[in-house]
mmCIF file of C-alpha atoms and ligand atoms in Angstrom:
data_model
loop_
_atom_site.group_PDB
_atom_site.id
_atom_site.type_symbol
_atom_site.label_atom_id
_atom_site.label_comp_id
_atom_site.label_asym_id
_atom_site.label_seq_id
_atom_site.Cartn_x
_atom_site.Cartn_y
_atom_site.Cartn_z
ATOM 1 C CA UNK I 1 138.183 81.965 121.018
ATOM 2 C CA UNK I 2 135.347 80.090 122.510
ATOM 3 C CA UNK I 3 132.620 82.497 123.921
ATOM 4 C CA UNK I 4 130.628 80.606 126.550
ATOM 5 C CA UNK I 5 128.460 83.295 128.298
ATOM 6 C CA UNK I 6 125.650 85.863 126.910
ATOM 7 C CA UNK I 7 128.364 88.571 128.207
ATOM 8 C CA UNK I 8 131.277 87.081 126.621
ATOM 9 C CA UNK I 9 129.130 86.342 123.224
ATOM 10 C CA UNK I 10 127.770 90.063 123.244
ATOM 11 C CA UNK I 11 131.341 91.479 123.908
ATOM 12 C CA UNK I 12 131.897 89.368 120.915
ATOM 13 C CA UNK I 13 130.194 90.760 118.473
ATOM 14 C CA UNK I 14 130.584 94.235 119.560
ATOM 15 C CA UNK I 15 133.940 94.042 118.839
ATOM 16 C CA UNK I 16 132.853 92.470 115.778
ATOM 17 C CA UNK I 17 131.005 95.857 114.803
ATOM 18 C CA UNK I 18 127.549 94.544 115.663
ATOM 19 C CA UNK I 19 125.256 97.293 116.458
ATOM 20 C CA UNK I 20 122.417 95.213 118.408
ATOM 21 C CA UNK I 21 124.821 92.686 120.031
ATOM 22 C CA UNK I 22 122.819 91.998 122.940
ATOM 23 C CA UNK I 23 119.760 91.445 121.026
ATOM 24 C CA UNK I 24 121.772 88.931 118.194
ATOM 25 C CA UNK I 25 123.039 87.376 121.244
ATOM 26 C CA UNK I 26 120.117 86.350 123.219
ATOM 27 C CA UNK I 27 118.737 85.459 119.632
ATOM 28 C CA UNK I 28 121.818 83.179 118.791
ATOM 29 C CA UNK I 29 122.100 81.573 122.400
ATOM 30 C CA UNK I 30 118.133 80.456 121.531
ATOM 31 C CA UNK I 31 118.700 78.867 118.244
ATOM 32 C CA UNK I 32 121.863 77.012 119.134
ATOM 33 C CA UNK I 33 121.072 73.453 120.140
ATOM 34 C CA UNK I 34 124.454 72.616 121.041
ATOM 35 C CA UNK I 35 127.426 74.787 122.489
ATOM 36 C CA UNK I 36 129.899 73.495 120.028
ATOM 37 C CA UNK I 37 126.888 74.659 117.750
ATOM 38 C CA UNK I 38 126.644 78.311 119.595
ATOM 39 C CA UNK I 39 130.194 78.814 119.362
ATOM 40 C CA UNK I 40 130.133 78.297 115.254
ATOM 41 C CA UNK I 41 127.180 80.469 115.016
ATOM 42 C CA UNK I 42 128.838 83.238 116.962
ATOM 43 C CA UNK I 43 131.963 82.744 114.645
ATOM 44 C CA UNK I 44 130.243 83.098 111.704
ATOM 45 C CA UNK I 45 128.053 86.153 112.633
ATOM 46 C CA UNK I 46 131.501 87.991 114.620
ATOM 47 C CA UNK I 47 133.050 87.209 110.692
ATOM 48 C CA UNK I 48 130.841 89.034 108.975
ATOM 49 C CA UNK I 49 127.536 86.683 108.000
ATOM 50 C CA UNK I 50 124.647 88.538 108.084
ATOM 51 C CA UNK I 51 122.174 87.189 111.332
ATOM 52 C CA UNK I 52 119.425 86.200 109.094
ATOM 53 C CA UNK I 53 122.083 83.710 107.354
ATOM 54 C CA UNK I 54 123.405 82.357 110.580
ATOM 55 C CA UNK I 55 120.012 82.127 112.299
ATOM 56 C CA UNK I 56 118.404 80.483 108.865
ATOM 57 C CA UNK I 57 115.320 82.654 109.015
ATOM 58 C CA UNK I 58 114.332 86.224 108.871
ATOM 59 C CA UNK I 59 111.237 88.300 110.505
ATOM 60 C CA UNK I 60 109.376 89.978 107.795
ATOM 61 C CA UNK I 61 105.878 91.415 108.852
ATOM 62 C CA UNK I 62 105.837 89.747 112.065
ATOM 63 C CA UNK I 63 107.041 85.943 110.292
ATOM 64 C CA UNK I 64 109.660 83.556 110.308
ATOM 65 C CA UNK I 65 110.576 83.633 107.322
ATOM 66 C CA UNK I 66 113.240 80.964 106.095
ATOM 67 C CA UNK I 67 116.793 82.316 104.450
ATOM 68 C CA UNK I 68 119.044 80.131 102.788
ATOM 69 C CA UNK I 69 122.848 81.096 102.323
ATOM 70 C CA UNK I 70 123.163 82.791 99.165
ATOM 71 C CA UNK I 71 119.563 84.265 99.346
ATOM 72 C CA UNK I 72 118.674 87.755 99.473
ATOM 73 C CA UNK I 73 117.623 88.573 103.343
ATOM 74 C CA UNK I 74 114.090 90.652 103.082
ATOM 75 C CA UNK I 75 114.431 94.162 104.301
ATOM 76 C CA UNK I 76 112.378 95.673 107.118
ATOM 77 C CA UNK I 77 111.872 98.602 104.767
ATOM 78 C CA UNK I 78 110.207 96.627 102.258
ATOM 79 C CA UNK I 79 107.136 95.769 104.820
ATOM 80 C CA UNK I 80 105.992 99.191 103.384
ATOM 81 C CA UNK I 81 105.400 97.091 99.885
ATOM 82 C CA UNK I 82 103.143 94.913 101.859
ATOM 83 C CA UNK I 83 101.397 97.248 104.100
ATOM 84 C CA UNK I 84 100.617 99.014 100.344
ATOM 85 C CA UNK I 85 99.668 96.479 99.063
ATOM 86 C CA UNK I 86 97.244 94.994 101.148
ATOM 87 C CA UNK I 87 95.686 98.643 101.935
ATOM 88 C CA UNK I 88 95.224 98.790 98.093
ATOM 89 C CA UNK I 89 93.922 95.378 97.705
ATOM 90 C CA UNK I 90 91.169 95.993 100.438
ATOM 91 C CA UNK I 91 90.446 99.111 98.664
ATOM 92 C CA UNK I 92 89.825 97.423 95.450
ATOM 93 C CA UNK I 93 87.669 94.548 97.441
ATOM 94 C CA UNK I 94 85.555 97.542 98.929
ATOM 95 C CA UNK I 95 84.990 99.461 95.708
ATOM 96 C CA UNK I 96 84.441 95.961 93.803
ATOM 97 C CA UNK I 97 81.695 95.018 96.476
ATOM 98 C CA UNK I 98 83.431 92.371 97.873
ATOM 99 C CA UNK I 99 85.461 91.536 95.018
ATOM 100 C CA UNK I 100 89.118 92.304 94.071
ATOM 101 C CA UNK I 101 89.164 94.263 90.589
ATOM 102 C CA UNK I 102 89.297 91.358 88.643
ATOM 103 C CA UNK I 103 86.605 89.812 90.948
ATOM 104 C CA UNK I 104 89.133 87.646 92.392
ATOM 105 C CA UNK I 105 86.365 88.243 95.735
ATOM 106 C CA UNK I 106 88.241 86.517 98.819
ATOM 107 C CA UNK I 107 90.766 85.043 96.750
ATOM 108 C CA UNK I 108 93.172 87.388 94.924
ATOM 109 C CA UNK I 109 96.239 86.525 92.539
ATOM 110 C CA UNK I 110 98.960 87.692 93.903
ATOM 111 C CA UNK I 111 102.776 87.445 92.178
ATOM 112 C CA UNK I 112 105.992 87.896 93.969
ATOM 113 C CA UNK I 113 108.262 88.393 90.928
ATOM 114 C CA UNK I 114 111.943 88.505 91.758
ATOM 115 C CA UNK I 115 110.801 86.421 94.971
ATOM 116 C CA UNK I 116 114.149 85.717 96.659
ATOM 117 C CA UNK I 117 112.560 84.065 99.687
ATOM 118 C CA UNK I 118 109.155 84.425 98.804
ATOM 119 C CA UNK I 119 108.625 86.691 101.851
ATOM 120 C CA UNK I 120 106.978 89.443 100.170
ATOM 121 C CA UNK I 121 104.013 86.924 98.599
ATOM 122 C CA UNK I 122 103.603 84.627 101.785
ATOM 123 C CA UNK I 123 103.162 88.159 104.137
ATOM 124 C CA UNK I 124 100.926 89.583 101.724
ATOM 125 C CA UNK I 125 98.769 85.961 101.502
ATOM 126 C CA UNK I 126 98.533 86.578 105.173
ATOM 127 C CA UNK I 127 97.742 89.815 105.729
ATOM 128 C CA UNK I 128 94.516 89.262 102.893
ATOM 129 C CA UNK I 129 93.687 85.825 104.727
ATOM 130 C CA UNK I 130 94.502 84.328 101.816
ATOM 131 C CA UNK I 131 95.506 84.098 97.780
ATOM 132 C CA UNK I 132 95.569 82.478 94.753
ATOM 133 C CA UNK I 133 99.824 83.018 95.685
ATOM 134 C CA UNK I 134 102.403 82.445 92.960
ATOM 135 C CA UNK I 135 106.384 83.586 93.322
ATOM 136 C CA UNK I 136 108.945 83.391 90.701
ATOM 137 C CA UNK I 137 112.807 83.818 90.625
ATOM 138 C CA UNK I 138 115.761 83.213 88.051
ATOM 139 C CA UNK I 139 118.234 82.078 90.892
ATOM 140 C CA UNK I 140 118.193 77.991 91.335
ATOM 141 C CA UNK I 141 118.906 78.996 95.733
ATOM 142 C CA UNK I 142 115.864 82.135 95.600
ATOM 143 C CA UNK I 143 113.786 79.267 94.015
ATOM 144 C CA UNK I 144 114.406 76.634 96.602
ATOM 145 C CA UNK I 145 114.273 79.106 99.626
ATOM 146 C CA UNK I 146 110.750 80.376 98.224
ATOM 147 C CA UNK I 147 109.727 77.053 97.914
ATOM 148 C CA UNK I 148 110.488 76.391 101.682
ATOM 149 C CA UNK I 149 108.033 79.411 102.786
ATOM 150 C CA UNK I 150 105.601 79.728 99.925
ATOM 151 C CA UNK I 151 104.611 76.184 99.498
ATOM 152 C CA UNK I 152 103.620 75.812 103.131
ATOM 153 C CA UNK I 153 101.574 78.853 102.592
ATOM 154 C CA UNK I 154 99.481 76.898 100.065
ATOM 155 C CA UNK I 155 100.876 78.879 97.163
ATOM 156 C CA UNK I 156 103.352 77.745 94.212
ATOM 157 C CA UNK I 157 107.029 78.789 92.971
ATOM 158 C CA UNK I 158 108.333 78.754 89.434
ATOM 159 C CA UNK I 159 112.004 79.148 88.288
ATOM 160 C CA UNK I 160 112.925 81.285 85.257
ATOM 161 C CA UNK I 161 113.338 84.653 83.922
ATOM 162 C CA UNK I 162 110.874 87.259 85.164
ATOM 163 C CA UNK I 163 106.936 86.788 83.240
ATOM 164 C CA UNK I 164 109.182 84.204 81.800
ATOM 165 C CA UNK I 165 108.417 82.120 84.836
ATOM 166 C CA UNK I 166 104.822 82.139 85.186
ATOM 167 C CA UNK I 167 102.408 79.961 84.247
ATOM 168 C CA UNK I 168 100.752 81.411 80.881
ATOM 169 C CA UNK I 169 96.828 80.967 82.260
ATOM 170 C CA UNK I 170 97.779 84.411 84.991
ATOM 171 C CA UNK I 171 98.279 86.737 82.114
ATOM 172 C CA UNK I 172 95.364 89.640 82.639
ATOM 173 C CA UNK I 173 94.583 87.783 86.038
ATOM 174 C CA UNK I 174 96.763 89.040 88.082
ATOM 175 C CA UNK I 175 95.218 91.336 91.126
ATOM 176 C CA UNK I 176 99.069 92.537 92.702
ATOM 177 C CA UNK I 177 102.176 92.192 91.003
ATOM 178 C CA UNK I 178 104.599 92.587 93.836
ATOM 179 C CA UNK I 179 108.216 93.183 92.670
ATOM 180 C CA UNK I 180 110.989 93.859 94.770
ATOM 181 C CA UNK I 181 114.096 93.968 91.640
ATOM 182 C CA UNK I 182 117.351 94.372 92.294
ATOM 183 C CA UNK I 183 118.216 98.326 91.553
ATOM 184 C CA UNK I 184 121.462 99.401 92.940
ATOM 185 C CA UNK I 185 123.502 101.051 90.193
ATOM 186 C CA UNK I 186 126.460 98.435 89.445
ATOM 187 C CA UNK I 187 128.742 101.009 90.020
ATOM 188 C CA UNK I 188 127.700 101.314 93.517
ATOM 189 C CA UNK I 189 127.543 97.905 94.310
ATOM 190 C CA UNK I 190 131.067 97.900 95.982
ATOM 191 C CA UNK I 191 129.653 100.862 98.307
ATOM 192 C CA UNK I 192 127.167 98.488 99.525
ATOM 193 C CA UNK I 193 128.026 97.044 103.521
ATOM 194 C CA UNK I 194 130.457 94.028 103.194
ATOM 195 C CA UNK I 195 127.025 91.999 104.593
ATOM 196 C CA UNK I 196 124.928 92.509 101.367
ATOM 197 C CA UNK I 197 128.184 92.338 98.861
ATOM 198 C CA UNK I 198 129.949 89.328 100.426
ATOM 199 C CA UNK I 199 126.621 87.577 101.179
ATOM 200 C CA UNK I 200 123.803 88.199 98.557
ATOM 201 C CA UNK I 201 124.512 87.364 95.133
ATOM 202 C CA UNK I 202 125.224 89.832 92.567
ATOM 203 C CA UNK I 203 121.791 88.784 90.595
ATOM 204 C CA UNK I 204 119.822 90.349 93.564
ATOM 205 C CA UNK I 205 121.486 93.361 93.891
ATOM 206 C CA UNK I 206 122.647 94.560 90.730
ATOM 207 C CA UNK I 207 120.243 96.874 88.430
ATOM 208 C CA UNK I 208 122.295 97.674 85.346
ATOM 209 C CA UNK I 209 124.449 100.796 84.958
ATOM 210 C CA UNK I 210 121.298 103.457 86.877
ATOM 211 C CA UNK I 211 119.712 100.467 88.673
ATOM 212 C CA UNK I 212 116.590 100.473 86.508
ATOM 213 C CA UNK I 213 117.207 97.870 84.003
ATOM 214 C CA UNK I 214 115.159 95.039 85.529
ATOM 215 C CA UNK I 215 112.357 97.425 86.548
ATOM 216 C CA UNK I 216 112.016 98.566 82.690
ATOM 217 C CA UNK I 217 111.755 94.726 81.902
ATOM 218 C CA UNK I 218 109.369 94.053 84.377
ATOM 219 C CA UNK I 219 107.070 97.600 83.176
ATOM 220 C CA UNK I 220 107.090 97.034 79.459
ATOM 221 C CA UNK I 221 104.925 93.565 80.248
ATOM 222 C CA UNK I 222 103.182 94.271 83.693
ATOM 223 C CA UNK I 223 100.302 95.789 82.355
ATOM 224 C CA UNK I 224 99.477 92.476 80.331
ATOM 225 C CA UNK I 225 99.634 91.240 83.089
ATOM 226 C CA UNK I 226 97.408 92.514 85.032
ATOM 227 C CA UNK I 227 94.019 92.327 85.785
ATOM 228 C CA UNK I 228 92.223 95.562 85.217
ATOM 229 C CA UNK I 229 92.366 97.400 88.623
ATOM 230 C CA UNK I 230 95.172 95.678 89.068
ATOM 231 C CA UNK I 231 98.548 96.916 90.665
ATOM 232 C CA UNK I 232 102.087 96.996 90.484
ATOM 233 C CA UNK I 233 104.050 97.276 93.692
ATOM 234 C CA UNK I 234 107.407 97.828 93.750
ATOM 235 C CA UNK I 235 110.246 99.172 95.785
ATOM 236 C CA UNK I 236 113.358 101.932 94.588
ATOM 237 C CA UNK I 237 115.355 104.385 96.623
ATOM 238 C CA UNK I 238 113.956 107.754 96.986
ATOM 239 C CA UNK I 239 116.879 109.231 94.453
ATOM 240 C CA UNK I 240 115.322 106.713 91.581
ATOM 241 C CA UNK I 241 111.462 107.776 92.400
ATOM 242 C CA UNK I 242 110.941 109.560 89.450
ATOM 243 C CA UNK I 243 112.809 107.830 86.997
ATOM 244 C CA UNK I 244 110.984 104.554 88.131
ATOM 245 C CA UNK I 245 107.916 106.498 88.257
ATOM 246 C CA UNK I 246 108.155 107.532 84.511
ATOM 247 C CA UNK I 247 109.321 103.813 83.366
ATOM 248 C CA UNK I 248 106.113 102.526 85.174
ATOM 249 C CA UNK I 249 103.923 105.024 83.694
ATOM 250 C CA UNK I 250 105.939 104.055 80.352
ATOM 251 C CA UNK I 251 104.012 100.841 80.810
ATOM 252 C CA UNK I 252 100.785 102.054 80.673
ATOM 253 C CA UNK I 253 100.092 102.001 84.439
ATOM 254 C CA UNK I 254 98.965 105.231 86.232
ATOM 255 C CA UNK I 255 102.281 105.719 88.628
ATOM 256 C CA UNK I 256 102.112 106.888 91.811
ATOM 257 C CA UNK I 257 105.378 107.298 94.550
ATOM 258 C CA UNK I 258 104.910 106.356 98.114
ATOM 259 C CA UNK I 259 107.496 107.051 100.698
ATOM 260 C CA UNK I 260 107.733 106.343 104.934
ATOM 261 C CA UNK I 261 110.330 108.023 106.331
ATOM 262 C CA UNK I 262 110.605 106.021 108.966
ATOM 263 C CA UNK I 263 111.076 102.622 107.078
ATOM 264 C CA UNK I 264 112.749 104.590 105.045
ATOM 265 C CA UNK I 265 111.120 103.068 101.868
ATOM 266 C CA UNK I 266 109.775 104.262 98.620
ATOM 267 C CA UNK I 267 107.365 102.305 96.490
ATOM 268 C CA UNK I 268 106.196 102.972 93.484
ATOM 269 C CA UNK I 269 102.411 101.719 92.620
ATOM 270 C CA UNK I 270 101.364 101.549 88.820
ATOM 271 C CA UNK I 271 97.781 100.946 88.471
ATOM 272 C CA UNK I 272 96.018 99.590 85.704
ATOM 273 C CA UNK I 273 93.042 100.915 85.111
HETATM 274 C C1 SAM Q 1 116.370 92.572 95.765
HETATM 275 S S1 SAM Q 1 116.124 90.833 95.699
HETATM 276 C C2 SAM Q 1 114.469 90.768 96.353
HETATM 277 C C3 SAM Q 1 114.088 89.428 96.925
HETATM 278 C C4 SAM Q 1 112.751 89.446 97.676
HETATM 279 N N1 SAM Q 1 111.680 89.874 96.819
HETATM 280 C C5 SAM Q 1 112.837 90.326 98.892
HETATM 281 O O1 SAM Q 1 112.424 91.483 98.853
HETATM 282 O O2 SAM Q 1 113.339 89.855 99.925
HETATM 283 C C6 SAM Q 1 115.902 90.602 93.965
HETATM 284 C C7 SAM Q 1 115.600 89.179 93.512
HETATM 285 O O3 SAM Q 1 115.397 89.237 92.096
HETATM 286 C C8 SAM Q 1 115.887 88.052 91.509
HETATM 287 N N2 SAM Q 1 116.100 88.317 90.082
HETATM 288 C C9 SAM Q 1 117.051 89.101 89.496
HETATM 289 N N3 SAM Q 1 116.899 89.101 88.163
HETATM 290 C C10 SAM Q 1 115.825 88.324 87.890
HETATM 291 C C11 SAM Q 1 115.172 87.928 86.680
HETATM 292 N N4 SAM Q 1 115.607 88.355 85.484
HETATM 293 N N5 SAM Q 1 114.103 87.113 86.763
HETATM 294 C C12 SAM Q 1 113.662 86.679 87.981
HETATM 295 N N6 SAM Q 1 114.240 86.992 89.154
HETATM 296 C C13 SAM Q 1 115.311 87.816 89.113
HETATM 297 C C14 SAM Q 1 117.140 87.751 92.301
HETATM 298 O O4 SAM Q 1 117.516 86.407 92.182
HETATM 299 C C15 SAM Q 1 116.700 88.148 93.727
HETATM 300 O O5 SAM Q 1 116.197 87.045 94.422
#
């Protein structure tokens, strides 16, 4: 079927299960250059392709931010990683006189380990006006989406696993350590909505047999990381908290959970002091 009008495309993909069809619709009809173009975009989307893949970009703290197929779509939830970070960051810059912690002043390091996109590092380079940025993922398509948003936002994206990645001159540099890791349990992976398991590969979402394994990795060598005062950032489910919590304080950070019930996000900060 052919849907022509914004009626016929919302009626579309409500049958299709689409919660905010009216809003997907108006936003499809605008990035369609073409109707022949429209009506594979409304195909794809009424089959099950999440919008952000169909559309080719996501918003993420108010910006476009580009999504390749294959590429894990940024959450809303995980703004609350940003909007922590960049309230700690301005904290550290007003205790430091001026200065980050590592007296990184107007220019803090910031990594985006287990970038996907890259959204998390190019939203946080915004909202600080501006950072030494560097993002890092192990999948080839994360790296080459990340590239697309981080390099325009002045910053630079390596390829490899996890510290693995970075260039060695950040170790003790770093000012936030942003980490979004993949931690659903593998078990529960087939639970997850047919968007995220059909859609996003298995690299992003999968944490090992509780979900932590990749956060572990990432806490035994953040703290040599960082730059004194520095912090780790990153994001679990409220039913992990503590268990994160502990492997982060594990690492020799001081670990601290943050939740918003409305996002409906937990972080969990580790601090090095
Ligand atoms: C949950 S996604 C988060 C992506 C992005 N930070 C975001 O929030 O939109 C997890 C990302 O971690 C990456 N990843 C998984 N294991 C990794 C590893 N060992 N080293 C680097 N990146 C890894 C995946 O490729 C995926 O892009």
């Amino acid at each position: 079927m052919t849907a022509h009008t914004a009626d016929e495309i919302t009626g579309r993909l409500r049958a299709a299960g689409c919660v905010f069809a009216e809003e997907e619709a108006r936003l499809l009809i605008a990035a369609a250059a073409t109707p022949v173009q429209l009506s594979a975009m409304v195909g794809q989307r009424a089959g099950g392709m999440p919008l952000e893949h169909v559309l080719g970009w996501a918003e993420f703290c108010g910006l476009r931010i580009a999504v390749d197929p294959g590429v894990f779509v940024p959450r809303r939830r995980t703004e609350f990683l940003v909007i922590q970070a960049a309230a700690g960051a301005e904290a550290g810059r007003g205790a430091a006189g001026g200065g980050l912690a590592s007296g990184g002043l107007a220019r803090p390091v910031i990594v985006d380990l287990c970038c996907g996109s890259g959204a998390l590092g190019v939203a946080l380079a915004a909202a600080l006006g501006g950072a030494d940025l560097h993002a890092a993922d192990v999948d080839p398509a994360a790296v080459a989406c990340a590239r697309r948003n981080v390099v325009p936002a002045g910053g630079r994206v390596h390829a490899g696993d996890l510290f693995g990645a970075l260039p060695a001159e950040l170790r003790g540099r770093v000012d936030i350590l942003a980490v979004n890791v993949p931690y659903v349990p593998t078990g529960e992976i087939a639970l997850l909505p047919a968007e995220a398991r059909d859609y996003e590969p298995r690299v992003a979402l999968d944490g090992g047999p509780d979900g932590l394994d990749v956060l572990r990795r990432v806490a035994a060598e953040a703290a040599a990381w960082l730059a004194p005062g520095g912090r780790l950032l990153t994001e679990t489910s409220e039913r992990q908290a503590a268990a994160a919590a502990q492997i982060v304080a594990a690492g020799g950070l001081a670990a601290q959970v943050i939740t918003d019930d409305e996002l409906g996000a937990t972080v969990v900060i580790g601090l090095r002091s």
